[in-house]
């Protein structure tokens, strides 16, 4: 059993080896994680979230065609010198912020064998301590403190903690779904009693879906090494967590009630860009004014645009 008083998590793992097929052709040459959400890559929000939660050591599990990600998190002395010479302090700060926010390390996945396999590549980096996994497609609003809460739950109960969202039965087949102990339902921290990756709706244990934040016990690595390919013939993190539950290891869920943007989905990506830009001090006032006008001019659904 994991010891609740074991060291707190300090490291974050971010799998970035996915092919980004939903955003083709944009992602032919640009990794999907670098697509801009307003003016910074989606991935920068994720790294900032990890750093804010007290996890400044970040490992990215990359794959082929992801060299631009390494470039992005590298220093750019020539660019910085040019901005300094021009006296452009604002842009210089923005450029430096993207590299100073965390210590970013990289490991290659080699073959795309699933999320569980990607996480397994982090074993040497993580060692024998709990760690966080953040999936790049899910942006959690900076005003909501999901990861901090998950780390606190892990420190209290030990074991592993996953982020959950009620996505409704009609959407559950796109996610890992969980069964929870009814005695723990109602609050935002629940005891997980079973997990299944992307079940058919009729077989889903509940409408609670895993969203892309995990705080995992290091025991997950031994389980992943023995986990056979599952759904989609890939090694699934969900299956390894199910094994931990079967062995009696604690797995808790934090049911999220805040703002989440799925930047892996085209429509949600557009919504995220508009929402975040509309709330910014620099862009917000003009964008909100334009949006109001734009909306009044929109033809009714079904009518043909002029
Ligand atoms: C992965 C996980 C799934 C989880 C989802 C959250 O699936 O396998 O359990 O619900 O992330 O975004 P993917 O979206 O990579 O297919």
PDB file of C-alpha atoms and ligand atoms in Angstrom:
ATOM      1  CA  UNK A   1       0.000   0.000   0.000  1.00  0.00           C
ATOM      2  CA  UNK A   2       1.169   3.527  -0.676  1.00  0.00           C
ATOM      3  CA  UNK A   3       2.140   5.515   2.355  1.00  0.00           C
ATOM      4  CA  UNK A   4       0.101   8.727   2.633  1.00  0.00           C
ATOM      5  CA  UNK A   5       3.004  10.392   4.387  1.00  0.00           C
ATOM      6  CA  UNK A   6       5.397   9.625   1.510  1.00  0.00           C
ATOM      7  CA  UNK A   7       7.031  12.547  -0.295  1.00  0.00           C
ATOM      8  CA  UNK A   8       4.765  15.000  -2.066  1.00  0.00           C
ATOM      9  CA  UNK A   9       4.739  15.016  -5.856  1.00  0.00           C
ATOM     10  CA  UNK A  10       7.329  17.358  -7.401  1.00  0.00           C
ATOM     11  CA  UNK A  11       7.407  16.236 -11.010  1.00  0.00           C
ATOM     12  CA  UNK A  12       5.027  16.514 -13.917  1.00  0.00           C
ATOM     13  CA  UNK A  13       4.872  14.362 -17.034  1.00  0.00           C
ATOM     14  CA  UNK A  14       3.287  15.723 -20.199  1.00  0.00           C
ATOM     15  CA  UNK A  15       2.787  13.262 -23.066  1.00  0.00           C
ATOM     16  CA  UNK A  16       3.122  15.123 -26.384  1.00  0.00           C
ATOM     17  CA  UNK A  17       3.690  12.324 -28.879  1.00  0.00           C
ATOM     18  CA  UNK A  18       0.162  12.272 -30.355  1.00  0.00           C
ATOM     19  CA  UNK A  19      -0.196  12.847 -34.097  1.00  0.00           C
ATOM     20  CA  UNK A  20      -2.834  15.571 -33.969  1.00  0.00           C
ATOM     21  CA  UNK A  21      -4.877  14.122 -36.818  1.00  0.00           C
ATOM     22  CA  UNK A  22      -7.959  16.146 -35.841  1.00  0.00           C
ATOM     23  CA  UNK A  23      -6.193  19.362 -36.841  1.00  0.00           C
ATOM     24  CA  UNK A  24      -4.777  18.271 -40.190  1.00  0.00           C
ATOM     25  CA  UNK A  25      -3.475  19.873 -42.332  1.00  0.00           C
ATOM     26  CA  UNK A  26      -2.315  22.441 -39.720  1.00  0.00           C
ATOM     27  CA  UNK A  27      -0.533  19.698 -37.793  1.00  0.00           C
ATOM     28  CA  UNK A  28       1.384  18.309 -40.798  1.00  0.00           C
ATOM     29  CA  UNK A  29       4.399  20.390 -39.826  1.00  0.00           C
ATOM     30  CA  UNK A  30       3.434  22.028 -36.497  1.00  0.00           C
ATOM     31  CA  UNK A  31       2.845  19.836 -33.443  1.00  0.00           C
ATOM     32  CA  UNK A  32      -0.737  20.228 -32.237  1.00  0.00           C
ATOM     33  CA  UNK A  33       0.561  21.215 -28.804  1.00  0.00           C
ATOM     34  CA  UNK A  34       2.064  24.371 -30.332  1.00  0.00           C
ATOM     35  CA  UNK A  35      -1.130  25.621 -31.955  1.00  0.00           C
ATOM     36  CA  UNK A  36      -1.748  29.046 -30.420  1.00  0.00           C
ATOM     37  CA  UNK A  37      -4.488  29.652 -27.908  1.00  0.00           C
ATOM     38  CA  UNK A  38      -4.661  33.448 -28.313  1.00  0.00           C
ATOM     39  CA  UNK A  39      -0.900  34.126 -28.431  1.00  0.00           C
ATOM     40  CA  UNK A  40       0.775  31.199 -26.711  1.00  0.00           C
ATOM     41  CA  UNK A  41       0.944  27.526 -27.478  1.00  0.00           C
ATOM     42  CA  UNK A  42      -1.620  25.351 -25.702  1.00  0.00           C
ATOM     43  CA  UNK A  43       1.349  23.526 -24.188  1.00  0.00           C
ATOM     44  CA  UNK A  44       2.614  26.657 -22.451  1.00  0.00           C
ATOM     45  CA  UNK A  45      -0.632  26.882 -20.480  1.00  0.00           C
ATOM     46  CA  UNK A  46      -0.105  23.284 -19.356  1.00  0.00           C
ATOM     47  CA  UNK A  47       3.492  23.881 -18.236  1.00  0.00           C
ATOM     48  CA  UNK A  48       2.402  27.030 -16.388  1.00  0.00           C
ATOM     49  CA  UNK A  49      -0.337  25.049 -14.656  1.00  0.00           C
ATOM     50  CA  UNK A  50       2.205  22.469 -13.462  1.00  0.00           C
ATOM     51  CA  UNK A  51       4.564  25.181 -12.219  1.00  0.00           C
ATOM     52  CA  UNK A  52       1.728  27.000 -10.419  1.00  0.00           C
ATOM     53  CA  UNK A  53       0.845  23.768  -8.628  1.00  0.00           C
ATOM     54  CA  UNK A  54       4.419  23.480  -7.334  1.00  0.00           C
ATOM     55  CA  UNK A  55       5.753  21.056  -9.965  1.00  0.00           C
ATOM     56  CA  UNK A  56       8.629  22.875 -11.683  1.00  0.00           C
ATOM     57  CA  UNK A  57      10.297  19.692 -12.986  1.00  0.00           C
ATOM     58  CA  UNK A  58       8.557  18.737 -16.204  1.00  0.00           C
ATOM     59  CA  UNK A  59       9.197  15.795 -18.512  1.00  0.00           C
ATOM     60  CA  UNK A  60       7.707  15.815 -21.997  1.00  0.00           C
ATOM     61  CA  UNK A  61       7.310  12.469 -23.693  1.00  0.00           C
ATOM     62  CA  UNK A  62       7.754  13.315 -27.353  1.00  0.00           C
ATOM     63  CA  UNK A  63       7.779  11.474 -30.634  1.00  0.00           C
ATOM     64  CA  UNK A  64       8.655  12.012 -34.265  1.00  0.00           C
ATOM     65  CA  UNK A  65       8.030  15.472 -35.748  1.00  0.00           C
ATOM     66  CA  UNK A  66       8.026  17.146 -32.349  1.00  0.00           C
ATOM     67  CA  UNK A  67      11.402  18.912 -32.539  1.00  0.00           C
ATOM     68  CA  UNK A  68       9.621  22.291 -32.582  1.00  0.00           C
ATOM     69  CA  UNK A  69       8.483  21.635 -29.004  1.00  0.00           C
ATOM     70  CA  UNK A  70      12.092  21.298 -27.849  1.00  0.00           C
ATOM     71  CA  UNK A  71      12.934  24.514 -29.696  1.00  0.00           C
ATOM     72  CA  UNK A  72      10.044  26.308 -28.073  1.00  0.00           C
ATOM     73  CA  UNK A  73      11.211  25.518 -24.538  1.00  0.00           C
ATOM     74  CA  UNK A  74      14.844  26.317 -25.348  1.00  0.00           C
ATOM     75  CA  UNK A  75      16.408  29.743 -24.795  1.00  0.00           C
ATOM     76  CA  UNK A  76      16.648  31.994 -27.872  1.00  0.00           C
ATOM     77  CA  UNK A  77      19.686  34.232 -27.199  1.00  0.00           C
ATOM     78  CA  UNK A  78      19.643  35.901 -30.653  1.00  0.00           C
ATOM     79  CA  UNK A  79      15.943  36.760 -30.444  1.00  0.00           C
ATOM     80  CA  UNK A  80      16.305  37.977 -26.858  1.00  0.00           C
ATOM     81  CA  UNK A  81      19.315  40.154 -27.785  1.00  0.00           C
ATOM     82  CA  UNK A  82      17.402  41.640 -30.746  1.00  0.00           C
ATOM     83  CA  UNK A  83      14.369  42.487 -28.576  1.00  0.00           C
ATOM     84  CA  UNK A  84      16.625  43.961 -25.906  1.00  0.00           C
ATOM     85  CA  UNK A  85      18.393  46.139 -28.482  1.00  0.00           C
ATOM     86  CA  UNK A  86      15.020  47.394 -29.704  1.00  0.00           C
ATOM     87  CA  UNK A  87      13.992  48.125 -26.122  1.00  0.00           C
ATOM     88  CA  UNK A  88      10.944  45.860 -26.508  1.00  0.00           C
ATOM     89  CA  UNK A  89      10.682  44.860 -22.846  1.00  0.00           C
ATOM     90  CA  UNK A  90       7.150  43.443 -23.142  1.00  0.00           C
ATOM     91  CA  UNK A  91       7.949  40.928 -25.858  1.00  0.00           C
ATOM     92  CA  UNK A  92      11.294  40.103 -24.249  1.00  0.00           C
ATOM     93  CA  UNK A  93       9.509  39.235 -21.007  1.00  0.00           C
ATOM     94  CA  UNK A  94       6.968  37.097 -22.898  1.00  0.00           C
ATOM     95  CA  UNK A  95       9.741  35.168 -24.642  1.00  0.00           C
ATOM     96  CA  UNK A  96      11.713  34.628 -21.430  1.00  0.00           C
ATOM     97  CA  UNK A  97       8.621  33.667 -19.465  1.00  0.00           C
ATOM     98  CA  UNK A  98       8.030  30.715 -21.781  1.00  0.00           C
ATOM     99  CA  UNK A  99      11.418  29.187 -20.930  1.00  0.00           C
ATOM    100  CA  UNK A 100      11.822  30.301 -17.319  1.00  0.00           C
ATOM    101  CA  UNK A 101       8.533  28.896 -16.057  1.00  0.00           C
ATOM    102  CA  UNK A 102       9.839  25.354 -15.506  1.00  0.00           C
ATOM    103  CA  UNK A 103      12.773  23.029 -16.009  1.00  0.00           C
ATOM    104  CA  UNK A 104      11.673  21.075 -19.076  1.00  0.00           C
ATOM    105  CA  UNK A 105      13.194  17.691 -19.963  1.00  0.00           C
ATOM    106  CA  UNK A 106      12.461  15.428 -22.904  1.00  0.00           C
ATOM    107  CA  UNK A 107      12.321  11.719 -23.580  1.00  0.00           C
ATOM    108  CA  UNK A 108      11.261  10.040 -26.828  1.00  0.00           C
ATOM    109  CA  UNK A 109       8.518   7.453 -26.931  1.00  0.00           C
ATOM    110  CA  UNK A 110       9.959   5.699 -29.992  1.00  0.00           C
ATOM    111  CA  UNK A 111       6.749   3.974 -30.979  1.00  0.00           C
ATOM    112  CA  UNK A 112       3.229   5.308 -30.453  1.00  0.00           C
ATOM    113  CA  UNK A 113       1.864   2.478 -28.291  1.00  0.00           C
ATOM    114  CA  UNK A 114      -0.643   4.412 -26.238  1.00  0.00           C
ATOM    115  CA  UNK A 115      -0.902   6.759 -23.263  1.00  0.00           C
ATOM    116  CA  UNK A 116       0.130   4.069 -20.771  1.00  0.00           C
ATOM    117  CA  UNK A 117       3.256   3.369 -22.802  1.00  0.00           C
ATOM    118  CA  UNK A 118       4.032   7.113 -22.986  1.00  0.00           C
ATOM    119  CA  UNK A 119       3.760   7.428 -19.196  1.00  0.00           C
ATOM    120  CA  UNK A 120       6.010   4.383 -18.761  1.00  0.00           C
ATOM    121  CA  UNK A 121       8.810   6.285 -20.548  1.00  0.00           C
ATOM    122  CA  UNK A 122       8.881   8.619 -17.523  1.00  0.00           C
ATOM    123  CA  UNK A 123       9.851   5.862 -15.040  1.00  0.00           C
ATOM    124  CA  UNK A 124      13.544   6.787 -14.768  1.00  0.00           C
ATOM    125  CA  UNK A 125      12.785  10.522 -14.499  1.00  0.00           C
ATOM    126  CA  UNK A 126      10.146  10.048 -11.815  1.00  0.00           C
ATOM    127  CA  UNK A 127      11.803   7.420  -9.630  1.00  0.00           C
ATOM    128  CA  UNK A 128       9.986   6.311  -6.517  1.00  0.00           C
ATOM    129  CA  UNK A 129       7.668   9.216  -5.782  1.00  0.00           C
ATOM    130  CA  UNK A 130       4.165  10.281  -6.759  1.00  0.00           C
ATOM    131  CA  UNK A 131       3.967  12.442  -9.882  1.00  0.00           C
ATOM    132  CA  UNK A 132       1.458  14.304 -11.976  1.00  0.00           C
ATOM    133  CA  UNK A 133       0.427  13.629 -15.577  1.00  0.00           C
ATOM    134  CA  UNK A 134      -1.111  16.467 -17.568  1.00  0.00           C
ATOM    135  CA  UNK A 135      -2.642  15.830 -20.986  1.00  0.00           C
ATOM    136  CA  UNK A 136      -2.179  18.659 -23.445  1.00  0.00           C
ATOM    137  CA  UNK A 137      -5.663  18.595 -24.967  1.00  0.00           C
ATOM    138  CA  UNK A 138      -7.353  19.631 -21.719  1.00  0.00           C
ATOM    139  CA  UNK A 139      -6.839  23.226 -20.622  1.00  0.00           C
ATOM    140  CA  UNK A 140      -7.939  24.008 -17.095  1.00  0.00           C
ATOM    141  CA  UNK A 141      -8.666  27.659 -16.446  1.00  0.00           C
ATOM    142  CA  UNK A 142      -5.898  29.270 -14.382  1.00  0.00           C
ATOM    143  CA  UNK A 143      -8.517  30.524 -11.898  1.00  0.00           C
ATOM    144  CA  UNK A 144      -9.511  26.957 -11.016  1.00  0.00           C
ATOM    145  CA  UNK A 145      -7.094  25.011  -8.851  1.00  0.00           C
ATOM    146  CA  UNK A 146      -7.782  21.438  -9.877  1.00  0.00           C
ATOM    147  CA  UNK A 147      -4.220  20.133  -9.814  1.00  0.00           C
ATOM    148  CA  UNK A 148      -3.486  21.732  -6.437  1.00  0.00           C
ATOM    149  CA  UNK A 149      -6.590  20.039  -5.026  1.00  0.00           C
ATOM    150  CA  UNK A 150      -5.573  16.681  -6.509  1.00  0.00           C
ATOM    151  CA  UNK A 151      -2.087  16.983  -4.987  1.00  0.00           C
ATOM    152  CA  UNK A 152      -3.645  17.739  -1.602  1.00  0.00           C
ATOM    153  CA  UNK A 153      -5.926  14.686  -1.895  1.00  0.00           C
ATOM    154  CA  UNK A 154      -2.931  12.529  -2.820  1.00  0.00           C
ATOM    155  CA  UNK A 155      -0.925  13.856   0.143  1.00  0.00           C
ATOM    156  CA  UNK A 156      -3.849  13.039   2.439  1.00  0.00           C
ATOM    157  CA  UNK A 157      -4.887   9.612   1.135  1.00  0.00           C
ATOM    158  CA  UNK A 158      -1.802   8.341  -0.711  1.00  0.00           C
ATOM    159  CA  UNK A 159      -2.289   6.202  -3.801  1.00  0.00           C
ATOM    160  CA  UNK A 160      -3.402   7.833  -7.022  1.00  0.00           C
ATOM    161  CA  UNK A 161      -5.848  10.611  -7.844  1.00  0.00           C
ATOM    162  CA  UNK A 162      -7.634  11.303 -11.132  1.00  0.00           C
ATOM    163  CA  UNK A 163      -9.644  14.298 -12.321  1.00  0.00           C
ATOM    164  CA  UNK A 164     -13.267  13.541 -13.187  1.00  0.00           C
ATOM    165  CA  UNK A 165     -15.962  15.426 -15.034  1.00  0.00           C
ATOM    166  CA  UNK A 166     -19.586  14.485 -15.558  1.00  0.00           C
ATOM    167  CA  UNK A 167     -19.774  14.510 -19.363  1.00  0.00           C
ATOM    168  CA  UNK A 168     -23.250  12.947 -19.583  1.00  0.00           C
ATOM    169  CA  UNK A 169     -23.934   9.386 -20.712  1.00  0.00           C
ATOM    170  CA  UNK A 170     -24.102  10.454 -24.381  1.00  0.00           C
ATOM    171  CA  UNK A 171     -20.414  11.452 -24.364  1.00  0.00           C
ATOM    172  CA  UNK A 172     -18.901   8.889 -22.033  1.00  0.00           C
ATOM    173  CA  UNK A 173     -17.683   6.588 -24.842  1.00  0.00           C
ATOM    174  CA  UNK A 174     -15.000   9.161 -25.747  1.00  0.00           C
ATOM    175  CA  UNK A 175     -13.331   8.919 -22.320  1.00  0.00           C
ATOM    176  CA  UNK A 176     -12.090   6.659 -19.597  1.00  0.00           C
ATOM    177  CA  UNK A 177     -15.159   6.046 -17.406  1.00  0.00           C
ATOM    178  CA  UNK A 178     -15.175   5.250 -13.704  1.00  0.00           C
ATOM    179  CA  UNK A 179     -17.313   3.507 -11.115  1.00  0.00           C
ATOM    180  CA  UNK A 180     -17.302   5.136  -7.696  1.00  0.00           C
ATOM    181  CA  UNK A 181     -18.173   4.043  -4.191  1.00  0.00           C
ATOM    182  CA  UNK A 182     -21.743   5.305  -3.701  1.00  0.00           C
ATOM    183  CA  UNK A 183     -20.906   6.114  -0.092  1.00  0.00           C
ATOM    184  CA  UNK A 184     -18.466   8.750  -1.342  1.00  0.00           C
ATOM    185  CA  UNK A 185     -20.717  10.257  -4.024  1.00  0.00           C
ATOM    186  CA  UNK A 186     -22.074  13.758  -3.658  1.00  0.00           C
ATOM    187  CA  UNK A 187     -18.842  15.448  -2.587  1.00  0.00           C
ATOM    188  CA  UNK A 188     -16.068  16.493  -4.925  1.00  0.00           C
ATOM    189  CA  UNK A 189     -13.659  13.787  -3.689  1.00  0.00           C
ATOM    190  CA  UNK A 190     -14.822  10.255  -4.475  1.00  0.00           C
ATOM    191  CA  UNK A 191     -13.394   6.750  -4.056  1.00  0.00           C
ATOM    192  CA  UNK A 192     -12.927   5.034  -7.423  1.00  0.00           C
ATOM    193  CA  UNK A 193     -13.920   1.354  -7.506  1.00  0.00           C
ATOM    194  CA  UNK A 194     -13.422   0.590 -11.196  1.00  0.00           C
ATOM    195  CA  UNK A 195     -12.265   2.083 -14.489  1.00  0.00           C
ATOM    196  CA  UNK A 196     -12.873   1.252 -18.142  1.00  0.00           C
ATOM    197  CA  UNK A 197     -11.414   2.933 -21.220  1.00  0.00           C
ATOM    198  CA  UNK A 198     -13.967   4.333 -23.683  1.00  0.00           C
ATOM    199  CA  UNK A 199     -16.799   1.884 -22.933  1.00  0.00           C
ATOM    200  CA  UNK A 200     -19.874   1.600 -25.147  1.00  0.00           C
ATOM    201  CA  UNK A 201     -22.533   3.885 -23.605  1.00  0.00           C
ATOM    202  CA  UNK A 202     -24.668   0.909 -22.545  1.00  0.00           C
ATOM    203  CA  UNK A 203     -21.770  -0.570 -20.571  1.00  0.00           C
ATOM    204  CA  UNK A 204     -20.431   2.594 -18.936  1.00  0.00           C
ATOM    205  CA  UNK A 205     -20.332   2.403 -15.133  1.00  0.00           C
ATOM    206  CA  UNK A 206     -21.304   6.095 -14.801  1.00  0.00           C
ATOM    207  CA  UNK A 207     -21.175   9.365 -16.711  1.00  0.00           C
ATOM    208  CA  UNK A 208     -18.030  10.406 -14.815  1.00  0.00           C
ATOM    209  CA  UNK A 209     -15.138  10.741 -17.256  1.00  0.00           C
ATOM    210  CA  UNK A 210     -11.417  10.979 -16.639  1.00  0.00           C
ATOM    211  CA  UNK A 211     -10.168  14.345 -17.830  1.00  0.00           C
ATOM    212  CA  UNK A 212      -6.501  14.870 -18.497  1.00  0.00           C
ATOM    213  CA  UNK A 213      -5.060  15.308 -15.006  1.00  0.00           C
ATOM    214  CA  UNK A 214      -3.638  12.497 -12.889  1.00  0.00           C
ATOM    215  CA  UNK A 215      -1.510  12.294  -9.747  1.00  0.00           C
ATOM    216  CA  UNK A 216      -0.079   8.793  -9.805  1.00  0.00           C
ATOM    217  CA  UNK A 217       1.640   6.537  -7.309  1.00  0.00           C
ATOM    218  CA  UNK A 218       4.989   5.254  -8.646  1.00  0.00           C
ATOM    219  CA  UNK A 219       3.574   1.674  -8.405  1.00  0.00           C
ATOM    220  CA  UNK A 220       1.860   2.484 -11.697  1.00  0.00           C
ATOM    221  CA  UNK A 221       5.126   1.813 -13.569  1.00  0.00           C
ATOM    222  CA  UNK A 222       5.337  -1.852 -12.542  1.00  0.00           C
ATOM    223  CA  UNK A 223       1.692  -2.288 -13.470  1.00  0.00           C
ATOM    224  CA  UNK A 224       2.180  -0.572 -16.845  1.00  0.00           C
ATOM    225  CA  UNK A 225       5.078  -2.906 -17.659  1.00  0.00           C
ATOM    226  CA  UNK A 226       2.633  -5.815 -17.332  1.00  0.00           C
ATOM    227  CA  UNK A 227      -0.386  -4.167 -18.927  1.00  0.00           C
ATOM    228  CA  UNK A 228      -1.379  -5.785 -22.222  1.00  0.00           C
ATOM    229  CA  UNK A 229      -2.625  -3.617 -25.080  1.00  0.00           C
ATOM    230  CA  UNK A 230      -6.289  -2.795 -24.571  1.00  0.00           C
ATOM    231  CA  UNK A 231      -8.698  -0.495 -26.354  1.00  0.00           C
ATOM    232  CA  UNK A 232      -7.381   0.482 -29.819  1.00  0.00           C
ATOM    233  CA  UNK A 233      -4.598  -2.078 -29.325  1.00  0.00           C
ATOM    234  CA  UNK A 234      -2.807   0.526 -27.170  1.00  0.00           C
ATOM    235  CA  UNK A 235      -1.395   0.260 -23.653  1.00  0.00           C
ATOM    236  CA  UNK A 236      -3.968   2.210 -21.684  1.00  0.00           C
ATOM    237  CA  UNK A 237      -3.269   4.175 -18.516  1.00  0.00           C
ATOM    238  CA  UNK A 238      -6.900   3.571 -17.566  1.00  0.00           C
ATOM    239  CA  UNK A 239      -6.309  -0.219 -17.588  1.00  0.00           C
ATOM    240  CA  UNK A 240      -3.257   0.130 -15.329  1.00  0.00           C
ATOM    241  CA  UNK A 241      -5.279   2.244 -12.884  1.00  0.00           C
ATOM    242  CA  UNK A 242      -8.011  -0.418 -12.945  1.00  0.00           C
ATOM    243  CA  UNK A 243      -5.371  -2.972 -11.927  1.00  0.00           C
ATOM    244  CA  UNK A 244      -4.265  -0.766  -9.016  1.00  0.00           C
ATOM    245  CA  UNK A 245      -7.890  -0.581  -7.830  1.00  0.00           C
ATOM    246  CA  UNK A 246      -8.238  -4.379  -8.107  1.00  0.00           C
ATOM    247  CA  UNK A 247      -5.129  -4.763  -5.948  1.00  0.00           C
ATOM    248  CA  UNK A 248      -6.676  -2.607  -3.249  1.00  0.00           C
ATOM    249  CA  UNK A 249      -4.511   0.473  -3.854  1.00  0.00           C
ATOM    250  CA  UNK A 250      -6.405   3.704  -3.184  1.00  0.00           C
ATOM    251  CA  UNK A 251      -7.546   5.622  -6.269  1.00  0.00           C
ATOM    252  CA  UNK A 252      -9.544   8.774  -5.625  1.00  0.00           C
ATOM    253  CA  UNK A 253     -11.320  11.064  -8.032  1.00  0.00           C
ATOM    254  CA  UNK A 254     -11.688  14.813  -7.782  1.00  0.00           C
ATOM    255  CA  UNK A 255     -14.911  15.826  -9.521  1.00  0.00           C
ATOM    256  CA  UNK A 256     -14.155  19.051 -11.333  1.00  0.00           C
ATOM    257  CA  UNK A 257     -16.730  21.805 -11.401  1.00  0.00           C
ATOM    258  CA  UNK A 258     -14.650  24.535 -13.024  1.00  0.00           C
ATOM    259  CA  UNK A 259     -13.757  25.698 -16.512  1.00  0.00           C
ATOM    260  CA  UNK A 260     -12.160  23.182 -18.886  1.00  0.00           C
ATOM    261  CA  UNK A 261     -11.410  23.677 -22.557  1.00  0.00           C
ATOM    262  CA  UNK A 262     -10.828  20.692 -24.837  1.00  0.00           C
ATOM    263  CA  UNK A 263      -8.322  22.085 -27.314  1.00  0.00           C
ATOM    264  CA  UNK A 264      -8.147  18.692 -29.046  1.00  0.00           C
ATOM    265  CA  UNK A 265     -11.613  19.303 -30.479  1.00  0.00           C
ATOM    266  CA  UNK A 266     -11.947  21.939 -33.215  1.00  0.00           C
ATOM    267  CA  UNK A 267     -15.142  23.556 -31.959  1.00  0.00           C
ATOM    268  CA  UNK A 268     -13.990  23.600 -28.330  1.00  0.00           C
ATOM    269  CA  UNK A 269     -10.624  24.964 -29.456  1.00  0.00           C
ATOM    270  CA  UNK A 270     -12.352  27.922 -31.121  1.00  0.00           C
ATOM    271  CA  UNK A 271     -14.476  28.490 -28.028  1.00  0.00           C
ATOM    272  CA  UNK A 272     -11.364  28.442 -25.824  1.00  0.00           C
ATOM    273  CA  UNK A 273      -9.581  31.025 -27.979  1.00  0.00           C
ATOM    274  CA  UNK A 274     -12.594  33.359 -28.011  1.00  0.00           C
ATOM    275  CA  UNK A 275     -13.346  32.962 -24.317  1.00  0.00           C
ATOM    276  CA  UNK A 276      -9.762  33.480 -23.149  1.00  0.00           C
ATOM    277  CA  UNK A 277      -9.182  36.417 -25.516  1.00  0.00           C
ATOM    278  CA  UNK A 278     -12.467  38.045 -24.469  1.00  0.00           C
ATOM    279  CA  UNK A 279     -11.313  37.968 -20.850  1.00  0.00           C
ATOM    280  CA  UNK A 280      -7.887  39.498 -21.486  1.00  0.00           C
ATOM    281  CA  UNK A 281      -7.260  43.112 -20.504  1.00  0.00           C
ATOM    282  CA  UNK A 282      -5.432  43.931 -23.739  1.00  0.00           C
ATOM    283  CA  UNK A 283      -7.726  42.252 -26.283  1.00  0.00           C
ATOM    284  CA  UNK A 284     -10.937  41.833 -24.309  1.00  0.00           C
ATOM    285  CA  UNK A 285     -12.586  45.256 -24.650  1.00  0.00           C
ATOM    286  CA  UNK A 286     -12.234  45.400 -28.458  1.00  0.00           C
ATOM    287  CA  UNK A 287     -13.062  41.736 -28.964  1.00  0.00           C
ATOM    288  CA  UNK A 288     -16.157  41.859 -26.750  1.00  0.00           C
ATOM    289  CA  UNK A 289     -17.446  44.930 -28.609  1.00  0.00           C
ATOM    290  CA  UNK A 290     -16.909  43.248 -31.951  1.00  0.00           C
ATOM    291  CA  UNK A 291     -18.463  39.979 -30.740  1.00  0.00           C
ATOM    292  CA  UNK A 292     -21.655  41.752 -29.673  1.00  0.00           C
ATOM    293  CA  UNK A 293     -22.038  43.308 -33.111  1.00  0.00           C
ATOM    294  CA  UNK A 294     -21.100  40.090 -34.845  1.00  0.00           C
ATOM    295  CA  UNK A 295     -23.712  38.111 -32.924  1.00  0.00           C
ATOM    296  CA  UNK A 296     -26.538  40.522 -33.741  1.00  0.00           C
ATOM    297  CA  UNK A 297     -25.637  40.252 -37.415  1.00  0.00           C
ATOM    298  CA  UNK A 298     -25.602  36.453 -37.428  1.00  0.00           C
ATOM    299  CA  UNK A 299     -28.299  34.919 -39.602  1.00  0.00           C
ATOM    300  CA  UNK A 300     -30.699  32.574 -37.815  1.00  0.00           C
ATOM    301  CA  UNK A 301     -29.666  28.910 -37.954  1.00  0.00           C
ATOM    302  CA  UNK A 302     -30.914  27.414 -41.219  1.00  0.00           C
ATOM    303  CA  UNK A 303     -30.990  30.769 -43.038  1.00  0.00           C
ATOM    304  CA  UNK A 304     -28.309  31.215 -45.673  1.00  0.00           C
ATOM    305  CA  UNK A 305     -25.634  33.807 -44.835  1.00  0.00           C
ATOM    306  CA  UNK A 306     -25.739  36.904 -47.032  1.00  0.00           C
TER     307      UNK A 306
HETATM  308  C1  LIG B   1      -7.107   9.794 -22.890  1.00  0.00           C
HETATM  309  C2  LIG B   1      -7.382   8.691 -21.871  1.00  0.00           C
HETATM  310  C3  LIG B   1      -8.839   8.713 -21.457  1.00  0.00           C
HETATM  311  C4  LIG B   1      -9.204  10.093 -20.937  1.00  0.00           C
HETATM  312  C5  LIG B   1      -8.860  11.168 -21.978  1.00  0.00           C
HETATM  313  C6  LIG B   1      -9.036  12.557 -21.373  1.00  0.00           C
HETATM  314  O1  LIG B   1      -7.811   9.487 -24.080  1.00  0.00           O
HETATM  315  O2  LIG B   1      -7.042   7.439 -22.446  1.00  0.00           O
HETATM  316  O3  LIG B   1      -9.069   7.750 -20.457  1.00  0.00           O
HETATM  317  O4  LIG B   1     -10.578  10.138 -20.626  1.00  0.00           O
HETATM  318  O5  LIG B   1      -7.502  11.065 -22.403  1.00  0.00           O
HETATM  319  O6  LIG B   1      -8.840  13.566 -22.310  1.00  0.00           O
HETATM  320  P1  LIG B   1      -7.511  10.227 -25.491  1.00  0.00           P
HETATM  321  O7  LIG B   1      -8.305  11.500 -25.457  1.00  0.00           O
HETATM  322  O8  LIG B   1      -6.042  10.467 -25.553  1.00  0.00           O
HETATM  323  O9  LIG B   1      -8.020   9.291 -26.534  1.00  0.00           O
END
